[in-house]
PDB file of C-alpha atoms and ligand atoms in Angstrom:
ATOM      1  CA  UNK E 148     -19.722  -5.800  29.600  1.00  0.00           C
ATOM      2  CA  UNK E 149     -17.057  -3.350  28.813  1.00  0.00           C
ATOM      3  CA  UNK E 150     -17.989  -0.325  26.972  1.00  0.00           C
ATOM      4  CA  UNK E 151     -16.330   0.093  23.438  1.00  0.00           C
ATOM      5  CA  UNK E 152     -13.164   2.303  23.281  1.00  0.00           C
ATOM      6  CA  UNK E 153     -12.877   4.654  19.955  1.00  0.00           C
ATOM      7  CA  UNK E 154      -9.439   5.774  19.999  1.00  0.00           C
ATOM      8  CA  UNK E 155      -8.201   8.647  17.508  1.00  0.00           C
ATOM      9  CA  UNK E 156      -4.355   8.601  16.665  1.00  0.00           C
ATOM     10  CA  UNK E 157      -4.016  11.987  14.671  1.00  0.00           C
ATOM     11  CA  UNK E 158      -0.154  10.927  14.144  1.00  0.00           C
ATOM     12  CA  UNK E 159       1.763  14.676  13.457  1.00  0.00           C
ATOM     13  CA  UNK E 160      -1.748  16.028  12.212  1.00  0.00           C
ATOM     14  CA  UNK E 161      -3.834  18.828  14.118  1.00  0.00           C
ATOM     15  CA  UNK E 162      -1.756  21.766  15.063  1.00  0.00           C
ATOM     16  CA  UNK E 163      -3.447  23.429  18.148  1.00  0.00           C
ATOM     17  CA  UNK E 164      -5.825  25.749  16.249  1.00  0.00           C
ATOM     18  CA  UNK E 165      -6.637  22.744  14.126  1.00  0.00           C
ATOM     19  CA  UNK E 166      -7.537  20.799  17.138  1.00  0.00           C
ATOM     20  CA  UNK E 167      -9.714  23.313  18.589  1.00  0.00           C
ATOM     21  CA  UNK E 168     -11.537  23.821  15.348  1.00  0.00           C
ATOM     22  CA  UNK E 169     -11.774  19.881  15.262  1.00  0.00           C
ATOM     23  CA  UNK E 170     -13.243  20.010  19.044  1.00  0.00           C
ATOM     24  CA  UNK E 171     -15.513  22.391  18.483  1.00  0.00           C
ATOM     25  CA  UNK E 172     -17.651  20.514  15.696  1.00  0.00           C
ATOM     26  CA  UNK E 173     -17.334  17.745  16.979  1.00  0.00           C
ATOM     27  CA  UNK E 174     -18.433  18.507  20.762  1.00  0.00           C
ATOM     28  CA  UNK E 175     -21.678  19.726  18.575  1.00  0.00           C
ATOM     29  CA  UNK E 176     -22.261  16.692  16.861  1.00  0.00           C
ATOM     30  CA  UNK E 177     -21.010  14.499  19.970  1.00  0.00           C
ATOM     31  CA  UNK E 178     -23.160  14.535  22.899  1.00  0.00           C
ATOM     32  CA  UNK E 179     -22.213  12.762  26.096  1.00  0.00           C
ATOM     33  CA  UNK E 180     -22.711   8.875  25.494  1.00  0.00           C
ATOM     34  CA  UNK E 181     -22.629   6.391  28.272  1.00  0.00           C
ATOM     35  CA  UNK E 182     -22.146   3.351  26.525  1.00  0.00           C
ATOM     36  CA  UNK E 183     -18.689   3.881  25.073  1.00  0.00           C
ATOM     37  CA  UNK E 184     -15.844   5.533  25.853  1.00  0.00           C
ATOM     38  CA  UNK E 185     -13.004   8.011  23.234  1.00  0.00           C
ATOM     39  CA  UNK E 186      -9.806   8.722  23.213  1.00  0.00           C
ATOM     40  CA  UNK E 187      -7.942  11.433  21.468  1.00  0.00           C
ATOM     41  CA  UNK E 188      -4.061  11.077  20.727  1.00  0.00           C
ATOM     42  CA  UNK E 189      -3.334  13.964  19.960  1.00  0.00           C
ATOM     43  CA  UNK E 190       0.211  15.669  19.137  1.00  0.00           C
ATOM     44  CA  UNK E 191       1.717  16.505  21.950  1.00  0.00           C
ATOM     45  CA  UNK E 192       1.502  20.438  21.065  1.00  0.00           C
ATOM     46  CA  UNK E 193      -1.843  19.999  21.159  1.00  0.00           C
ATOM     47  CA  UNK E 194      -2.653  17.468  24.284  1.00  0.00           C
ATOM     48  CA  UNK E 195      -3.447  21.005  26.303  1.00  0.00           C
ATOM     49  CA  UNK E 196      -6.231  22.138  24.038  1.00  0.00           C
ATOM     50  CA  UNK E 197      -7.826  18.965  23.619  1.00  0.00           C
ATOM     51  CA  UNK E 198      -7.809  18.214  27.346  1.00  0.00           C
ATOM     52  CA  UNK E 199      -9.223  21.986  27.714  1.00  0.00           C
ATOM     53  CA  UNK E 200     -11.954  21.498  25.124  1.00  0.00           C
ATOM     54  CA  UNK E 201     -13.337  18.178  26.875  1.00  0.00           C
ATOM     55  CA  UNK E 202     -12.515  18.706  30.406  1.00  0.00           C
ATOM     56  CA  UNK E 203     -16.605  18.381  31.080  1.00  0.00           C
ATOM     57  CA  UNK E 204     -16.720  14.926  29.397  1.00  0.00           C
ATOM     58  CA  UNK E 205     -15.958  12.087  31.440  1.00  0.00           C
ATOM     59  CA  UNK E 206     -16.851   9.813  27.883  1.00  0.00           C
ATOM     60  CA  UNK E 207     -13.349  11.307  26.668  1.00  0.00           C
ATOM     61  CA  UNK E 208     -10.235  10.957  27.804  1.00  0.00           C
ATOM     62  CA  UNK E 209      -6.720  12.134  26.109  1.00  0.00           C
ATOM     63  CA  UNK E 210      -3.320  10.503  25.865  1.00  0.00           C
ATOM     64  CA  UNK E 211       0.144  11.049  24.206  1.00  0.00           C
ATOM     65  CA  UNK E 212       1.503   9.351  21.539  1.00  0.00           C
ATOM     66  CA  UNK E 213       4.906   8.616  22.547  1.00  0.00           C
ATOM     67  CA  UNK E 214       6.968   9.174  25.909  1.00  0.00           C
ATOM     68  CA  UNK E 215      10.859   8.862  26.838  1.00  0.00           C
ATOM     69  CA  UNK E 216      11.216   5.861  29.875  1.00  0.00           C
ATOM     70  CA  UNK E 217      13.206   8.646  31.728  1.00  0.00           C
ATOM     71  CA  UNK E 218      11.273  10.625  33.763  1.00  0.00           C
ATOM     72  CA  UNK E 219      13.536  13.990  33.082  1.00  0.00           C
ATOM     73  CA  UNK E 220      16.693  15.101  32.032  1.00  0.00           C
ATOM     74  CA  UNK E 221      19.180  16.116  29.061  1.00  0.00           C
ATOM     75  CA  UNK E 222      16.594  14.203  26.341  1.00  0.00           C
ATOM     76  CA  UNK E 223      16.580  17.403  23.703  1.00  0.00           C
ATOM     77  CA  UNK E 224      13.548  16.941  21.368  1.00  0.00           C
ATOM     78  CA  UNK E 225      11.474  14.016  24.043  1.00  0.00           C
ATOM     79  CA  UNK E 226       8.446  14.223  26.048  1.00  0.00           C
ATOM     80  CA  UNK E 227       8.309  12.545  29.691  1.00  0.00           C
ATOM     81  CA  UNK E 228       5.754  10.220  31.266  1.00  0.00           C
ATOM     82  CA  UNK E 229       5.174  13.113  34.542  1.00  0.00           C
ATOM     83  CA  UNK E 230       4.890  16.346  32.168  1.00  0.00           C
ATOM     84  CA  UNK E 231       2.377  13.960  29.669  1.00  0.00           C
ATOM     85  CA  UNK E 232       0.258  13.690  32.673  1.00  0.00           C
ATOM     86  CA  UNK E 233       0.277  17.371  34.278  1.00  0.00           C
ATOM     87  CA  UNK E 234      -0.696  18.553  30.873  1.00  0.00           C
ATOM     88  CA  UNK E 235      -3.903  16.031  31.352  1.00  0.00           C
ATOM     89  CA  UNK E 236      -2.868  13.120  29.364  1.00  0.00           C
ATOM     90  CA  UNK E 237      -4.201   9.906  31.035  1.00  0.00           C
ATOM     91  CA  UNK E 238      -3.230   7.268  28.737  1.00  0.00           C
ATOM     92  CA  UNK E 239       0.061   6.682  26.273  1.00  0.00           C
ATOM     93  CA  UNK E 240       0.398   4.685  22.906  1.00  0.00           C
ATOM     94  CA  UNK E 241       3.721   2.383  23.426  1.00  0.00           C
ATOM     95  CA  UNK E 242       5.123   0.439  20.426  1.00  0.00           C
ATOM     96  CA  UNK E 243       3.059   2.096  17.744  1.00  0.00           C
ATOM     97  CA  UNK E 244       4.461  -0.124  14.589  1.00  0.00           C
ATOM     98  CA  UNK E 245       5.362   3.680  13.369  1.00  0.00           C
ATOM     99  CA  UNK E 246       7.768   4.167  16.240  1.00  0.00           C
ATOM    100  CA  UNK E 247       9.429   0.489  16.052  1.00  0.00           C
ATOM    101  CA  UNK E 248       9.485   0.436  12.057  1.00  0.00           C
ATOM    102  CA  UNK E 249      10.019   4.336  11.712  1.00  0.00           C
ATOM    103  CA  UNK E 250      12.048   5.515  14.530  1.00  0.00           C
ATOM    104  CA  UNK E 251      13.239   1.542  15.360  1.00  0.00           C
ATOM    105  CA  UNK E 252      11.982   1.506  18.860  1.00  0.00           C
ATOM    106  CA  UNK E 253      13.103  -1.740  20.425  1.00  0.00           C
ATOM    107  CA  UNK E 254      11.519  -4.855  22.744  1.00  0.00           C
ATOM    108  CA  UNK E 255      13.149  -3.214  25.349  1.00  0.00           C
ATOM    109  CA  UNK E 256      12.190   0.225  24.914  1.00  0.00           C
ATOM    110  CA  UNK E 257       8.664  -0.456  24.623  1.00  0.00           C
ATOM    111  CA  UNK E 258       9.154  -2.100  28.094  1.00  0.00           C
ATOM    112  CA  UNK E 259      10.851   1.153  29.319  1.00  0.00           C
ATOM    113  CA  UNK E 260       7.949   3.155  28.163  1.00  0.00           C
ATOM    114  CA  UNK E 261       5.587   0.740  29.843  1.00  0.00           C
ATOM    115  CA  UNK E 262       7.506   0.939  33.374  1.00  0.00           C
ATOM    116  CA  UNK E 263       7.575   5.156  32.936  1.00  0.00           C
ATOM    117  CA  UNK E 264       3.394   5.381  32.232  1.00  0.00           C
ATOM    118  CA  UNK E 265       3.139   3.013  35.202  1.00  0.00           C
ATOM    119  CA  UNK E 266       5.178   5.299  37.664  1.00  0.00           C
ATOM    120  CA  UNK E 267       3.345   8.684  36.366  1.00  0.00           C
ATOM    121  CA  UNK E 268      -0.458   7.174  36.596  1.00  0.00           C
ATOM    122  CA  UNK E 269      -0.697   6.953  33.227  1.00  0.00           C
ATOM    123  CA  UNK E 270      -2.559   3.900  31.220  1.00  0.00           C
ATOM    124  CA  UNK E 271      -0.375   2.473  28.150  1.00  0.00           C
ATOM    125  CA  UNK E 272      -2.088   1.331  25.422  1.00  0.00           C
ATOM    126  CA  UNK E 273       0.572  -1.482  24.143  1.00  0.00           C
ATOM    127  CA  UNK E 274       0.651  -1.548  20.199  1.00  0.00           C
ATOM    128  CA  UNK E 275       1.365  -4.925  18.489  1.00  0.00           C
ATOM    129  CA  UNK E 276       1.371  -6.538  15.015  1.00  0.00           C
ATOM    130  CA  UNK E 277       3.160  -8.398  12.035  1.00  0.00           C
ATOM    131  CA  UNK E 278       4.323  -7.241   8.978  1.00  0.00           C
ATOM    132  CA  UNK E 279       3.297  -8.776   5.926  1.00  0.00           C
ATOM    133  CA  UNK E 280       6.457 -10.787   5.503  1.00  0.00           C
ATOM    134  CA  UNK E 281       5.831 -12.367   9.211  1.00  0.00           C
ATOM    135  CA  UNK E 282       2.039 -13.071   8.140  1.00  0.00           C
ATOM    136  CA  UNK E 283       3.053 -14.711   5.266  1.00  0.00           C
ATOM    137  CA  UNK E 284       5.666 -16.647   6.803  1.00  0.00           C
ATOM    138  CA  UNK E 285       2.565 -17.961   9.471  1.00  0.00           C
ATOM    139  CA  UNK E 286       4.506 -16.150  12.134  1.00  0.00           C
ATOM    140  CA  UNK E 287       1.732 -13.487  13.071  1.00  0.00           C
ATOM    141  CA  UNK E 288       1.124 -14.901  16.339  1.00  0.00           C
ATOM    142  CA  UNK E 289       4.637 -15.393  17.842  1.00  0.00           C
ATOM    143  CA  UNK E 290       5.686 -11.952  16.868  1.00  0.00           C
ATOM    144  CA  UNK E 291       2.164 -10.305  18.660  1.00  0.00           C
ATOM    145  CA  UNK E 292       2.509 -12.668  21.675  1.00  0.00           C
ATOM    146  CA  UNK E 293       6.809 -11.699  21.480  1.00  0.00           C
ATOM    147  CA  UNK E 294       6.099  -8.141  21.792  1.00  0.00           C
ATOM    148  CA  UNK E 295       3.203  -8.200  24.153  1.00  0.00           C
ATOM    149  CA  UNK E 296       5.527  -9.997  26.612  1.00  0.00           C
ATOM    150  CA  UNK E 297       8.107  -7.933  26.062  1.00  0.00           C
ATOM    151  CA  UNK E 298       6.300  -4.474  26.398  1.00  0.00           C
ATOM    152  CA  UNK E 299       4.422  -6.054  30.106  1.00  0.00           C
ATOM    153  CA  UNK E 300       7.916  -7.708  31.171  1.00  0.00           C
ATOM    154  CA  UNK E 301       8.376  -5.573  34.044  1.00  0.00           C
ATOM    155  CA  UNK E 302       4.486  -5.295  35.467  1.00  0.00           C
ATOM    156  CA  UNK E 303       2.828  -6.866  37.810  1.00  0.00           C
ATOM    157  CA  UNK E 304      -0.456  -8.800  36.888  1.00  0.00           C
ATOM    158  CA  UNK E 305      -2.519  -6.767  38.788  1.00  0.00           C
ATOM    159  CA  UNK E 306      -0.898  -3.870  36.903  1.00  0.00           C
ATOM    160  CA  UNK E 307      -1.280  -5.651  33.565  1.00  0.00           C
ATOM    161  CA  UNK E 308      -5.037  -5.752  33.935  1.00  0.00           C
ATOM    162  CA  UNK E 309      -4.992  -1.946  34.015  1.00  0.00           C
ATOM    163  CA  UNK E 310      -3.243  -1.765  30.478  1.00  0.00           C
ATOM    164  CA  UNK E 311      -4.966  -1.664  26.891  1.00  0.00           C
ATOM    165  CA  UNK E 312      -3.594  -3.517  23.537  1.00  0.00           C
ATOM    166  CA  UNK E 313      -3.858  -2.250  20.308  1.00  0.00           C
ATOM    167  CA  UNK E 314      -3.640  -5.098  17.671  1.00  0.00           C
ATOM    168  CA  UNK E 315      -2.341  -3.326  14.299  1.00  0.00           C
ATOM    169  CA  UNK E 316      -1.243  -5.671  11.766  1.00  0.00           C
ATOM    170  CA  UNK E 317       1.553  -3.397   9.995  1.00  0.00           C
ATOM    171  CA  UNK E 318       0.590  -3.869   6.716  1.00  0.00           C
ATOM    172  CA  UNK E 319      -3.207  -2.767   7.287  1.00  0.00           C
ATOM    173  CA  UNK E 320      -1.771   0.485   8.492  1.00  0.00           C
ATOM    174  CA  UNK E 321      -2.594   2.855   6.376  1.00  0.00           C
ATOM    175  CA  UNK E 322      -2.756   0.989   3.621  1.00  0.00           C
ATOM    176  CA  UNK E 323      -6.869   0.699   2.994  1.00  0.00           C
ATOM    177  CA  UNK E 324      -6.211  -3.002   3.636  1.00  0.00           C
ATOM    178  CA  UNK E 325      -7.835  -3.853   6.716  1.00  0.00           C
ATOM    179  CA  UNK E 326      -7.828  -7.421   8.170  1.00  0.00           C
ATOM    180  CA  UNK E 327     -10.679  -9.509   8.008  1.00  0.00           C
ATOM    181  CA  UNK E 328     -13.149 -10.003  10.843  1.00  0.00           C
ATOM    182  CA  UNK E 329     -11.914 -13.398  11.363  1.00  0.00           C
ATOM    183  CA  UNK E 330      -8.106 -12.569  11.329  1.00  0.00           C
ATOM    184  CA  UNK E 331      -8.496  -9.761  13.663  1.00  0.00           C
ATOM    185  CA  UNK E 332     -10.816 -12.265  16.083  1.00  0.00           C
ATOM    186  CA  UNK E 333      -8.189 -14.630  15.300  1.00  0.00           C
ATOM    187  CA  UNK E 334      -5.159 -12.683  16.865  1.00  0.00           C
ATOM    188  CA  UNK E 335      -7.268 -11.087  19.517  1.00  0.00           C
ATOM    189  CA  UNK E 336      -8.527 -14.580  20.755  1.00  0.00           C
ATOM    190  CA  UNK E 337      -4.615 -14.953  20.913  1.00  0.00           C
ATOM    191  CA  UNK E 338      -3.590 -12.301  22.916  1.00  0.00           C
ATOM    192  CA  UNK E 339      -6.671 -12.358  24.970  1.00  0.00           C
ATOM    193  CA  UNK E 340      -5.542 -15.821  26.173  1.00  0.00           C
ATOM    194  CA  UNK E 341      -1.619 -14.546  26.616  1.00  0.00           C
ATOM    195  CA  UNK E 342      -3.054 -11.985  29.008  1.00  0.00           C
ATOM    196  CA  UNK E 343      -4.857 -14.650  31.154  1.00  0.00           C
ATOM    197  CA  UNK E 344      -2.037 -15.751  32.799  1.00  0.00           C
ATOM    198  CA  UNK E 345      -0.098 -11.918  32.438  1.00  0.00           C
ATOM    199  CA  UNK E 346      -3.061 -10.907  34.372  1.00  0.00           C
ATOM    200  CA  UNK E 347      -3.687 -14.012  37.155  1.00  0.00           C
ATOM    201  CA  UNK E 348      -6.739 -14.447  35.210  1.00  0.00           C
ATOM    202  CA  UNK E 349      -8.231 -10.939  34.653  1.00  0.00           C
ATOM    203  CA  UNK E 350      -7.709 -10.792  31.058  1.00  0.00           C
ATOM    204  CA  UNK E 351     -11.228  -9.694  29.952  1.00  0.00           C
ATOM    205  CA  UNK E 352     -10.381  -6.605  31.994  1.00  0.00           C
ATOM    206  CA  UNK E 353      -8.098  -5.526  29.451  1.00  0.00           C
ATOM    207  CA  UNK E 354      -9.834  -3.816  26.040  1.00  0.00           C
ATOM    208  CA  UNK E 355      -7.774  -5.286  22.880  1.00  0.00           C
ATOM    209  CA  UNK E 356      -8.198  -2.330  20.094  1.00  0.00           C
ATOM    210  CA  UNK E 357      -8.042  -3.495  16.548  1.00  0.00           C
ATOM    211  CA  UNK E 358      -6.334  -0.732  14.295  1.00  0.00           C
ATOM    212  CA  UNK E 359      -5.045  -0.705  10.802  1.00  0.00           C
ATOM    213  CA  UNK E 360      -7.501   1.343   7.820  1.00  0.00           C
ATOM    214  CA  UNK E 361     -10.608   1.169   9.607  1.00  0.00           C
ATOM    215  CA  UNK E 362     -12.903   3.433   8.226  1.00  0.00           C
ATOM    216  CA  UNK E 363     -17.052   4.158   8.814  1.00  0.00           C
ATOM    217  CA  UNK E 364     -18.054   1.317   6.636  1.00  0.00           C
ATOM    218  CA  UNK E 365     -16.020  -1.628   8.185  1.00  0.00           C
ATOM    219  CA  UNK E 366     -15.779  -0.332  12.103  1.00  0.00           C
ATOM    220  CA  UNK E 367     -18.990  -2.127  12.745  1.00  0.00           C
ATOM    221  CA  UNK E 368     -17.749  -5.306  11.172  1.00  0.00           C
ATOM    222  CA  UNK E 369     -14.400  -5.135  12.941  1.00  0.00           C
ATOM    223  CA  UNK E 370     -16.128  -3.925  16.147  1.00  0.00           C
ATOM    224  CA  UNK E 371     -18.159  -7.046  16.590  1.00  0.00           C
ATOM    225  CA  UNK E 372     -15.798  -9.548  15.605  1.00  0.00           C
ATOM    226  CA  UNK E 373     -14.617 -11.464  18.479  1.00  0.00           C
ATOM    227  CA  UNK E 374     -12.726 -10.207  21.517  1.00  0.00           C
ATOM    228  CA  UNK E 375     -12.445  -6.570  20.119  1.00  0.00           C
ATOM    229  CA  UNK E 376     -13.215  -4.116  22.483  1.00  0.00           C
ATOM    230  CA  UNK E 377     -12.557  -1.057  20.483  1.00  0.00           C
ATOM    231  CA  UNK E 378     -10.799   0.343  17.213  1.00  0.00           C
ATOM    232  CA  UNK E 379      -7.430   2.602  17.144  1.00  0.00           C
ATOM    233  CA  UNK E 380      -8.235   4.660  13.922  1.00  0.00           C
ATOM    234  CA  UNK E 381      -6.042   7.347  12.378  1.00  0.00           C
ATOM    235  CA  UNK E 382      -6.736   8.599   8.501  1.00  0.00           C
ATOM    236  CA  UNK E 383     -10.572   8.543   9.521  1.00  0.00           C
ATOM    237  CA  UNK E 384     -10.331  10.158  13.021  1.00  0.00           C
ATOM    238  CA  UNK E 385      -9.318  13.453  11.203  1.00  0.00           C
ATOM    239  CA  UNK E 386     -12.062  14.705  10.046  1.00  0.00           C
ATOM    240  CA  UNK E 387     -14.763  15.682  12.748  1.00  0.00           C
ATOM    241  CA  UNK E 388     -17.693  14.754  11.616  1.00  0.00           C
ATOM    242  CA  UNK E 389     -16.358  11.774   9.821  1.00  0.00           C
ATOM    243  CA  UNK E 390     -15.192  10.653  13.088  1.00  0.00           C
ATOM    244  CA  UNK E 391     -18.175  11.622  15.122  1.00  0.00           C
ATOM    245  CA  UNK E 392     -19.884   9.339  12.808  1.00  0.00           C
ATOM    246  CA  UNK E 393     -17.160   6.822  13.469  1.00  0.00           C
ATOM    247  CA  UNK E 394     -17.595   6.154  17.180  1.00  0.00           C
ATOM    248  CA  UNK E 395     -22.072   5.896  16.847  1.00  0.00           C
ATOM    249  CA  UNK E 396     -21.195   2.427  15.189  1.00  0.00           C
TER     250      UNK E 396
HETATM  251  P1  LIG V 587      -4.838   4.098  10.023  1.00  0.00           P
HETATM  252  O1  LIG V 587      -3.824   4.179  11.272  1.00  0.00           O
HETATM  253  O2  LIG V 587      -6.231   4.042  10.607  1.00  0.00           O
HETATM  254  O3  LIG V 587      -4.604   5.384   9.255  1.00  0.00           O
HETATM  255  O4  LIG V 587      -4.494   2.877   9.263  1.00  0.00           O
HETATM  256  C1  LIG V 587      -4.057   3.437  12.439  1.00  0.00           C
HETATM  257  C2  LIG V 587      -2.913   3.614  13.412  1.00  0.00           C
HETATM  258  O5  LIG V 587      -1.756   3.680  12.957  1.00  0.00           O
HETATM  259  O6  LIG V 587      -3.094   3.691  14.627  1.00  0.00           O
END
């Protein structure tokens, strides 16, 4: 059994003091659990403090939100893959619908991204989902499976298996609408299967987050619909005792 992952995205929230304000109560309320596992994305201003305030927890872990596929050089205004990881980040969000729909990240860059985590140890945790327009049009499953292959096209299967996959359908993000049990299940089942032969059959090795307005009162739901391993929350992972709350479900 894999243990269930609670990832925070706190987006361009939680300015260093706020972090360490937000670590504080919730270290408190959060004792060491051994039967799931968080992550914190945190700004990367504040990756240090978080990685400083939970060095003694081996039930948390910290990642960035976004990295540049070059590992240095004249990038004014980007973070790299080697400098995420000597500040202490271990895994990296890639394809976040915010950076393809925002900041129009492409296929290609996501695969960039992937190749960059891979060659500075960290773990990418591959975003994917439709917009509404793709739902309706019954195209939610070619355009997660599309970008899925696209993000892994330059791994290895054995490399695959060490990834994650956030499923976030674009128009539950942020949006208080939050897929049903059975869609989520629905599109996990179908990635879960995709990763089979990514993986040379190790796909249950790799946690599939479900993200998009989850809140306290549906995680549990979501959590225990079929072949989701975890939940990718951002509004409700900004408030610490909220979100300590959050990750007992
Ligand atoms: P939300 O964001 O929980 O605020 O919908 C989720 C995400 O974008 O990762």
């Amino acid at each position: 059994m894999r243990h269930p992952v609670f990832a925070a995205n706190w987006k361009m929230n939680q300015a260093p003091a706020d972090a360490k304000a937000f670590l504080k109560q919730f270290m408190a309320s959060y004792p060491r659990q051994q039967d799931r596992q968080v992550l914190f994305f945190p700004p990367a201003l504040s990756v240090s403090v978080v990685v400083d305030a939970t060095k003694d927890r081996p039930d948390i872990a910290v990642g960035v939100q976004n990295i540049h596929w070059e590992d240095a050089g004249a990038f004014t205004g980007e973070t790299s893959a080697p400098m995420s990881r000597a500040a202490g980040a271990r895994f990296v969000l890639v394809g976040h619908s915010e950076r393809r729909h925002v900041f129009g990240e492409t296929e290609e860059q996501t695969s960039l991204k992937v190749a960059a985590a891979f060659r500075a140890g960290l773990v990418p945790m591959i975003c994917v989902g439709e917009t509404l327009a793709q739902r309706e049009s019954g195209d939610t499953n070619a355009v997660i499976i599309r970008q899925l292959r696209a993000a892994l096209a330059t791994l290895a299967p054995n490399q695959v298996a060490n990834c994650m996959v956030a499923y976030e359908p674009v128009w539950a993000i942020g949006t208080g609408k939050t897929a049903t049990p059975d869609d989520a299940a629905t599109a996990h089942r179908a990635l879960r299967l995709e990763l089979k032969g990514l993986t040379n059959d190790r796909e249950e090795a790799v946690p599939i987050l479900y993200g998009g307005s989850v809140n306290r009162g549906n995680a549990g739901v979501l959590l225990a619909a079929g072949d989701v391993d975890g939940l990718l929350v951002g509004g409700a992972s900004l408030e610490a005792d909220g979100w300590s709350g959050l990750v007992r479900t």
